[in-house]
Coordinates of C-alpha atoms in Angstrom, one line a residue:
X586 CA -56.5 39.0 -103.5
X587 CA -59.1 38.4 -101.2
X588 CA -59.2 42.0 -100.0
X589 CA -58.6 43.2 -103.7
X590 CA -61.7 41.3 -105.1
X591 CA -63.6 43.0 -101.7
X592 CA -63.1 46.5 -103.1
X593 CA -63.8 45.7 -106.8
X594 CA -67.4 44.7 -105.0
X595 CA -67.5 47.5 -102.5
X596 CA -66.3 50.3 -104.4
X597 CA -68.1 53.7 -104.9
X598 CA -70.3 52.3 -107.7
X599 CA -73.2 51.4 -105.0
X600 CA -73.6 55.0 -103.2
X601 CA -73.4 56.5 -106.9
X602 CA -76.2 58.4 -108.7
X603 CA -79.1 56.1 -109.9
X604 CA -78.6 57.0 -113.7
X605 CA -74.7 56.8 -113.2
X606 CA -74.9 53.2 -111.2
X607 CA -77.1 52.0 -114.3
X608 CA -74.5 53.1 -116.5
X609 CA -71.7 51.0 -114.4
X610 CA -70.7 47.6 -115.9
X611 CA -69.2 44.5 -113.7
X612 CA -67.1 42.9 -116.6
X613 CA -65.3 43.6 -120.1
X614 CA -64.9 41.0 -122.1
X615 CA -62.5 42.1 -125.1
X616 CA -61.8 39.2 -128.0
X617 CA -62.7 37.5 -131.2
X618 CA -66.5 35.8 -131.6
X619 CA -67.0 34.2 -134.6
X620 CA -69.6 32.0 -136.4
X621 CA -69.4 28.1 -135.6
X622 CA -70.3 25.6 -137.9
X623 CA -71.4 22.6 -135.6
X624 CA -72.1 19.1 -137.1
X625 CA -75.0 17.1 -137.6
X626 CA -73.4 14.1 -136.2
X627 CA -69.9 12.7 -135.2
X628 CA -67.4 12.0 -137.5
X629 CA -64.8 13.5 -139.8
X630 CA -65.3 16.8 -141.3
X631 CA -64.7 15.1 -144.8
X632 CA -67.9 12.7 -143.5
X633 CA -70.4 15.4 -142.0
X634 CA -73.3 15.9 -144.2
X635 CA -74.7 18.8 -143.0
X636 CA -73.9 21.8 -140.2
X637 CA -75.6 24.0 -137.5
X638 CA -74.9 27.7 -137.2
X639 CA -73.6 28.9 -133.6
X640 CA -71.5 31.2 -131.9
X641 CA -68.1 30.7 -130.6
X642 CA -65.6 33.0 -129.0
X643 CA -64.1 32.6 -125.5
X644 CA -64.9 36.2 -124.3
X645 CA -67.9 36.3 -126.0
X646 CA -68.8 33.1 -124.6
X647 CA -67.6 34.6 -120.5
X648 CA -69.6 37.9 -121.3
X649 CA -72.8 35.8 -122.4
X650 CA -72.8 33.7 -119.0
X651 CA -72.4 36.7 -117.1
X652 CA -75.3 38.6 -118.2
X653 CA -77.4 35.3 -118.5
X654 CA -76.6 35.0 -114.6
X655 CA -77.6 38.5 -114.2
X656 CA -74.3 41.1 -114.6
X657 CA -74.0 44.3 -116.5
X658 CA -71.8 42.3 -118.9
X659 CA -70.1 44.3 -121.9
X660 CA -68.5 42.5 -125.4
X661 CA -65.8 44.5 -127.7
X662 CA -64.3 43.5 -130.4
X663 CA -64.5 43.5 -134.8
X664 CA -66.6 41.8 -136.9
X665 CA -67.2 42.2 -140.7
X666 CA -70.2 44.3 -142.1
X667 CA -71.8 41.2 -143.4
X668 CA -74.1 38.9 -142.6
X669 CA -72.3 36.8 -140.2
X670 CA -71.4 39.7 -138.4
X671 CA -75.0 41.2 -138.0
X672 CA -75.6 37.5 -136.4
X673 CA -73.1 37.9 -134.1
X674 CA -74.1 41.0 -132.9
X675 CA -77.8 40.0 -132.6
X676 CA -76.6 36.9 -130.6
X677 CA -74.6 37.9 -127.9
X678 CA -77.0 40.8 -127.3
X679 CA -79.9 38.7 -127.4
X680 CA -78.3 37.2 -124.1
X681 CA -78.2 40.7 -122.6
X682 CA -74.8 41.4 -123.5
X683 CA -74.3 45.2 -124.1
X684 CA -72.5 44.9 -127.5
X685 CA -72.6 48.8 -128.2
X686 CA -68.4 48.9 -128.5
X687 CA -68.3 46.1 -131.1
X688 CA -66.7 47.7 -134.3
X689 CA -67.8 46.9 -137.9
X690 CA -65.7 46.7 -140.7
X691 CA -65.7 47.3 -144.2
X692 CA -62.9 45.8 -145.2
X693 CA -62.5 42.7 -143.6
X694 CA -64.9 39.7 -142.8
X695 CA -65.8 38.3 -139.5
X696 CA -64.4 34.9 -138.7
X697 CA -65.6 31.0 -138.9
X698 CA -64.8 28.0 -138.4
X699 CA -66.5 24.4 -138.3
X700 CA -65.4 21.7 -135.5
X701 CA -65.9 17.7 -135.1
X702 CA -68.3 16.9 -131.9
X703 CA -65.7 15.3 -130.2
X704 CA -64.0 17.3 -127.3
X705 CA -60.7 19.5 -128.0
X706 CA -58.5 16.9 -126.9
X707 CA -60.1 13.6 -127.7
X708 CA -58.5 11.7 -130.8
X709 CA -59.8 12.7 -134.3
X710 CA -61.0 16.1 -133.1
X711 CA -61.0 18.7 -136.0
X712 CA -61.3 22.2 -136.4
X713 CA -60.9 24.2 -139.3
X714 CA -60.7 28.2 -139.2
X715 CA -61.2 30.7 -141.5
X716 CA -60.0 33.5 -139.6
X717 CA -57.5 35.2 -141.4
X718 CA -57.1 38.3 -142.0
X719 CA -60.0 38.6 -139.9
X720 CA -61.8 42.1 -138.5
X721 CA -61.1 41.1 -135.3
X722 CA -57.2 40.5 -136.0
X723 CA -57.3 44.2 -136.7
X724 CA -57.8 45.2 -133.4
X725 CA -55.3 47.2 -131.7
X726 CA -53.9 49.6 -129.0
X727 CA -55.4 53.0 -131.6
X728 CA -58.8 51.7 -133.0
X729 CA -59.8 49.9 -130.0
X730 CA -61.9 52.3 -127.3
X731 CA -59.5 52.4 -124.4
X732 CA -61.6 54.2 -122.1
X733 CA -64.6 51.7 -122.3
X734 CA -62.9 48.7 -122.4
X735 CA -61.2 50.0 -118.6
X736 CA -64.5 51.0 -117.2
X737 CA -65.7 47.6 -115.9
X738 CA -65.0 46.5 -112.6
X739 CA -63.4 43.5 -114.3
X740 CA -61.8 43.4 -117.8
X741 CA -61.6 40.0 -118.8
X742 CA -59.0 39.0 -122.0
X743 CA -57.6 35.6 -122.9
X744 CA -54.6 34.4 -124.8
X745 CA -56.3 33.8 -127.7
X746 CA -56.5 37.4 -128.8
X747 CA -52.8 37.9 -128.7
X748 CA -51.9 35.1 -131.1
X749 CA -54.7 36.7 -133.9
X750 CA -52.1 39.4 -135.1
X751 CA -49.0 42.0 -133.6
X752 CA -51.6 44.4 -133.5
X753 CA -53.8 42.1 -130.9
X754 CA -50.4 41.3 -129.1
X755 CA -49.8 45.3 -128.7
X756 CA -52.9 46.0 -127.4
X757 CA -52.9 42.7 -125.1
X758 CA -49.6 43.9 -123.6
X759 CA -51.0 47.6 -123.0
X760 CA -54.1 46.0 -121.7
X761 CA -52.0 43.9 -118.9
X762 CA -49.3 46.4 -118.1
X763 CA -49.5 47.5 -114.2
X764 CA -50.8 51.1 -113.7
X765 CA -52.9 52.5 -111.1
X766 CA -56.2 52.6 -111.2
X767 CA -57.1 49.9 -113.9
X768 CA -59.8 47.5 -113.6
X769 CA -59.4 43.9 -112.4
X770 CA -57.6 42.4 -115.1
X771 CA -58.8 38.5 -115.4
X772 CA -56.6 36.8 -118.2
X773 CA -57.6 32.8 -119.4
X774 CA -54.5 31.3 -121.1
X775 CA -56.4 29.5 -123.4
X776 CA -53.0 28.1 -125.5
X777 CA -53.9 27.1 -129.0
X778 CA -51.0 25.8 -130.6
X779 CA -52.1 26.2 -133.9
X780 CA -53.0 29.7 -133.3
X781 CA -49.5 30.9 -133.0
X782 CA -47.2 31.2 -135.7
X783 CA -43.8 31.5 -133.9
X784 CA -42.3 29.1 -131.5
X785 CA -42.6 32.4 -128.7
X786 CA -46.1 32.0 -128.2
X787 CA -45.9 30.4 -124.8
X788 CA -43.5 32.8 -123.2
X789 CA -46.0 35.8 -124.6
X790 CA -48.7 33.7 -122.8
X791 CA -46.7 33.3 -119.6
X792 CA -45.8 37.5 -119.7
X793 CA -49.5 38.0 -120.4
X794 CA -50.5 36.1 -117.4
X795 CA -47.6 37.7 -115.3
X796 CA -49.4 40.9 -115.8
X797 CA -52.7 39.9 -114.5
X798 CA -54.7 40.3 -111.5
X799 CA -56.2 37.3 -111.6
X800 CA -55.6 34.3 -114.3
X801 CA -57.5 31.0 -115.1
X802 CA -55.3 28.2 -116.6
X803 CA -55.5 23.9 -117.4
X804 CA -52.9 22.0 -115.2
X805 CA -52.4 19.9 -118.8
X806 CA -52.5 23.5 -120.8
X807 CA -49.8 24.7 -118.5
X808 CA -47.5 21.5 -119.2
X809 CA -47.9 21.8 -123.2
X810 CA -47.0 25.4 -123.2
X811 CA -44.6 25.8 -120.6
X812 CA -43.6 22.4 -119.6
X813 CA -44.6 22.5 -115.8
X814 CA -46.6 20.0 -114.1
X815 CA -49.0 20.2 -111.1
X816 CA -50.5 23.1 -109.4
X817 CA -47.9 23.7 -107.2
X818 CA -44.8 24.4 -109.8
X819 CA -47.6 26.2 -112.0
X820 CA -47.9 29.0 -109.4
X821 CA -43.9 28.9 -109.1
X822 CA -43.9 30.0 -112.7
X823 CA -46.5 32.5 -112.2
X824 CA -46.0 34.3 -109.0
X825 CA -46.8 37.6 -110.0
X826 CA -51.1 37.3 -110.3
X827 CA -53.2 37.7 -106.8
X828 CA -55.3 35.2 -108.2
X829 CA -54.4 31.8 -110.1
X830 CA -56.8 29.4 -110.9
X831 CA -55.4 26.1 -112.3
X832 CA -58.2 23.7 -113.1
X833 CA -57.8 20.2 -113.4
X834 CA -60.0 18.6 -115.5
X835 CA -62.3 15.6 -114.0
X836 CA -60.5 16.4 -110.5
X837 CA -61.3 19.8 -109.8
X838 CA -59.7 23.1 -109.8
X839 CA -57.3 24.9 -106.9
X840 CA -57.2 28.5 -106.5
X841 CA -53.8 30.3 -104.8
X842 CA -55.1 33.5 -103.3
X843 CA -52.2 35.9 -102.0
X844 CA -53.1 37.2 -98.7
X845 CA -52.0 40.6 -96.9
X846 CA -48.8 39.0 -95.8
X847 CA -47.5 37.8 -99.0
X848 CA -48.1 34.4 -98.6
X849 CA -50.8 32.3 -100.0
X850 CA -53.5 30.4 -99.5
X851 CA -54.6 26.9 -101.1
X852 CA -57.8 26.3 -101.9
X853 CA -59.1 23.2 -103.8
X854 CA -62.4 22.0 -105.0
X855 CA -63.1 19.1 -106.4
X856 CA -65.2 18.7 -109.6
X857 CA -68.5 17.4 -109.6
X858 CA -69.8 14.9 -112.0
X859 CA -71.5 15.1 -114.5
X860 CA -73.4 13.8 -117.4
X861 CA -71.8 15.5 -120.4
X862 CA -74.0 16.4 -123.5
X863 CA -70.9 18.3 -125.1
X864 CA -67.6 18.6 -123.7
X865 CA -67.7 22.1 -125.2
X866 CA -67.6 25.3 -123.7
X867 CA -66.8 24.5 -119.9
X868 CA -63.6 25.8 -119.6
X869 CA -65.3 29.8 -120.3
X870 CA -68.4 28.8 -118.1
X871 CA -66.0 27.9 -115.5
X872 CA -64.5 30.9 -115.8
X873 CA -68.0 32.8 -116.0
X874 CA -68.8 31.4 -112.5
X875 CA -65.8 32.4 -110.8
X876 CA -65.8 35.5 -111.7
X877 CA -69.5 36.1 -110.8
X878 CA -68.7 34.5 -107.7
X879 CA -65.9 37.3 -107.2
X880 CA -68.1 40.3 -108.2
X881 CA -70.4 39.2 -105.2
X882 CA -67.7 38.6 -102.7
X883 CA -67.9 35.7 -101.8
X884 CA -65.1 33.1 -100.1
X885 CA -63.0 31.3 -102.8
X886 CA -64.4 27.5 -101.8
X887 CA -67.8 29.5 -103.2
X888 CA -66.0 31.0 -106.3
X889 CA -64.9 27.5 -107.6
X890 CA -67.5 25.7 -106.5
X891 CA -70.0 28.6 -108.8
X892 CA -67.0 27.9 -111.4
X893 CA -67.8 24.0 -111.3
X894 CA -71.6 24.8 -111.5
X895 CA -71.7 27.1 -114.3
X896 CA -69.3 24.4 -116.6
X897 CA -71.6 21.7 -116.0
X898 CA -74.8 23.7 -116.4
X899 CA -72.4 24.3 -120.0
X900 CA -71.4 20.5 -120.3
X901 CA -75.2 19.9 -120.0
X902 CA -76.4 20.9 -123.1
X903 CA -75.3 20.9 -127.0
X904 CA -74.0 23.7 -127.8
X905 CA -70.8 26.2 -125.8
X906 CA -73.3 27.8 -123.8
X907 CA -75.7 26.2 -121.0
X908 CA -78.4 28.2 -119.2
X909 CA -76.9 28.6 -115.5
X910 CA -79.6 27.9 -112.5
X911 CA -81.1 30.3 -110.6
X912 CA -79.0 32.0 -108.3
X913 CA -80.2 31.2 -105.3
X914 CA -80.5 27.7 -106.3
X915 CA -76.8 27.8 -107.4
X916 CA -75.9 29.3 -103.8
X917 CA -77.7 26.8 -102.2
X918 CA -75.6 23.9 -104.0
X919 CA -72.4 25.8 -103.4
X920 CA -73.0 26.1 -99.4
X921 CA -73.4 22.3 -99.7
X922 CA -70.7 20.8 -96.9
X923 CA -67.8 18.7 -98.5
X924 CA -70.0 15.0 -98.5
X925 CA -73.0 16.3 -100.1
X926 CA -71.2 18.3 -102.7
X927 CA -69.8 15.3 -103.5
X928 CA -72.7 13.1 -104.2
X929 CA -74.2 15.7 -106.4
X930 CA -74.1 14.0 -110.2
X931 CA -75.6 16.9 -113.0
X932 CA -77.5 16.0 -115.6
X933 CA -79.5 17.4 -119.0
X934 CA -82.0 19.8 -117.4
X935 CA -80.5 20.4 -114.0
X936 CA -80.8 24.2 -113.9
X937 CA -84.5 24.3 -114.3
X938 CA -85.8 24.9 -111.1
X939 CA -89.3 24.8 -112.3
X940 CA -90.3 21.4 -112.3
X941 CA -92.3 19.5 -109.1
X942 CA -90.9 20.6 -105.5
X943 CA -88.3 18.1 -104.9
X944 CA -87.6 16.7 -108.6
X945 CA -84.6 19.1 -108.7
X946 CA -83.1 17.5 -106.0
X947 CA -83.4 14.1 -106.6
X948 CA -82.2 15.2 -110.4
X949 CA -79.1 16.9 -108.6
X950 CA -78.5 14.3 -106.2
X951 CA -78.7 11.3 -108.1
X952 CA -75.4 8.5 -107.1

């Protein structure tokens, strides 16, 4: 994959025409964004008083990071012609997202949902969606644009898409079927469980992935859906991608990169710490940082590591999506050798670089 990720980077995009190269996006993000609900304060849903308005969608959410880290990031998918939709819209392109492709609808409202503070899999965590029926679960394979969602250098999807409707699932499978000439497909598992309505959803999941370039997926995600455990038997049961990225929570992530000979190469990274504002939002940050870190070439150990910065500059902050730092500040933290990255503890505010010379490394590098 290493050598496949090298010619998504060095393809003929940079000695093209200067209006054509402008035209040239790095990543397609295709998927459902919808409006959060976020709550005033911890607690059951029957107990919150009051709720913020947000955004929330993991492709969204990628496309967002990308462009905020400067990439030609694209978002498609269907929203309602309402209100929330117009939001939407205005929100991811506000982070410059280009959100031309997104379709409106009529006929059919854009989703929401409202959440408890508490992380995804802490006790008591709540979330209630009202996303059926939904614009974007009437995507598919003949009202989605084809042509622009291949003409990234990445097209990213995730398994959430495919468990909205068999229309989603249709056009998920034609997005990850093997032909020539098709963009990097990146795929993020993402299993909701209470997403799918048929016992099958795991084994779509695991074809999904199977037709992948390169896929992102939880070690603990992985066991729930398909009842593997640990990296290693995780790529067993996914041999097929160039690229698997299995992320372990508080202990890092490990990436198996197929080489030229057909055999792979290990690569772990452990996570940094961090002082968590919300545990929201990391998983698609990590995800964000990798695959910048791919776009620009650089060695795996840099991809994860870029991964690992982008989720805590997410994990930093209250809502899904955290400002990431300065790219050459970022570089400079992920060139760090293996003892200094691991004294590196993130807090609120690490990714301005603008405060007193020095103060952003004593913030960074704080026991």
């Amino acid at each position: 994959m290493v050598s496949q990720c090298e010619s998504v980077v060095r393809s003929p995009i940079v000695t093209a025409p200067p209006d054509e190269a402008a035209a040239v996006v790095d990543v397609v993000c295709l998927g459902e964004s919808m409006v959060t609900f976020l709550p005033s304060r911890p607690g059951r849903l029957a107990d919150v008083p009051s709720f913020g308005r947000g955004i929330g969608g993991a492709e969204s959410n990628v496309a967002c990071a990308l462009a905020a880290a400067g990439h030609r990031a694209r978002w498609v998918g269907r929203v309602g012609a309402d209100g929330f939709g117009d939001h939407l819209v205005e929100a991811v392109a506000a982070y410059g997202v280009d959100t031309s492709a997104v379709q409106r609808d009529p006929h059919r409202p854009t989703g929401i949902y409202f959440r408890t503070a508490t992380d995804r899999d802490a006790d008591g965590f709540e979330v209630v969606y009202y996303r059926a029926g939904s614009a974007a679960s009437a995507m598919s394979h003949r009202n989605m644009p084809l042509d622009e969602l291949a003409a990234g250098r990445v097209l990213h999807l995730s398994g959430i898409t495919a468990a909205l409707s068999a229309d989603c699932l249709a056009l998920m499978r034609t997005l990850t079927a093997r032909r020539p000439g098709r963009p990097l497909v990146s795929f993020d598992v993402n299993h909701r469980a209470h997403l799918w309505h048929e016992a099958e959803g795991p084994r779509v999941l695991l074809d999904l992935a199977r037709g992948a370039d390169l896929v992102f997926v939880g070690e603990d995600e992985a066991q729930a859906a398909w009842g593997v455990r640990g990296a290693a038997e995780i790529r067993r049961a996914l041999p097929e991608p160039d690229v698997l990225v299995v992320k372990q929570g508080a202990a890092g992530a490990t990436a198996f990169t197929r080489e030229p000979t057909a055999t792979d190469t290990v690569t772990t990274v452990p996570a940094l710490r961090v002082d968590v504002v919300a545990p929201v939002g990391a998983g698609d940050a990590f995800a964000a940082g990798f695959l910048s870190a791919t776009l620009r070439g650089l060695p795996v150990r840099e991809r994860i590591r870029h991964g690992h910065l982008m989720a805590a500059a997410a994990l930093t902050v209250p809502g899904d999506l955290g400002t990431p730092p300065p790219r050459a500040h970022a570089d400079r933290l992920a060139a760090l050798d293996a003892d200094a990255w691991g004294t590196l503890r993130l807090g609120p505010g690490w990714t301005d670089v603008t405060q007193p010379k020095g103060a952003a490394d004593q913030e960074v590098r704080t026991p």
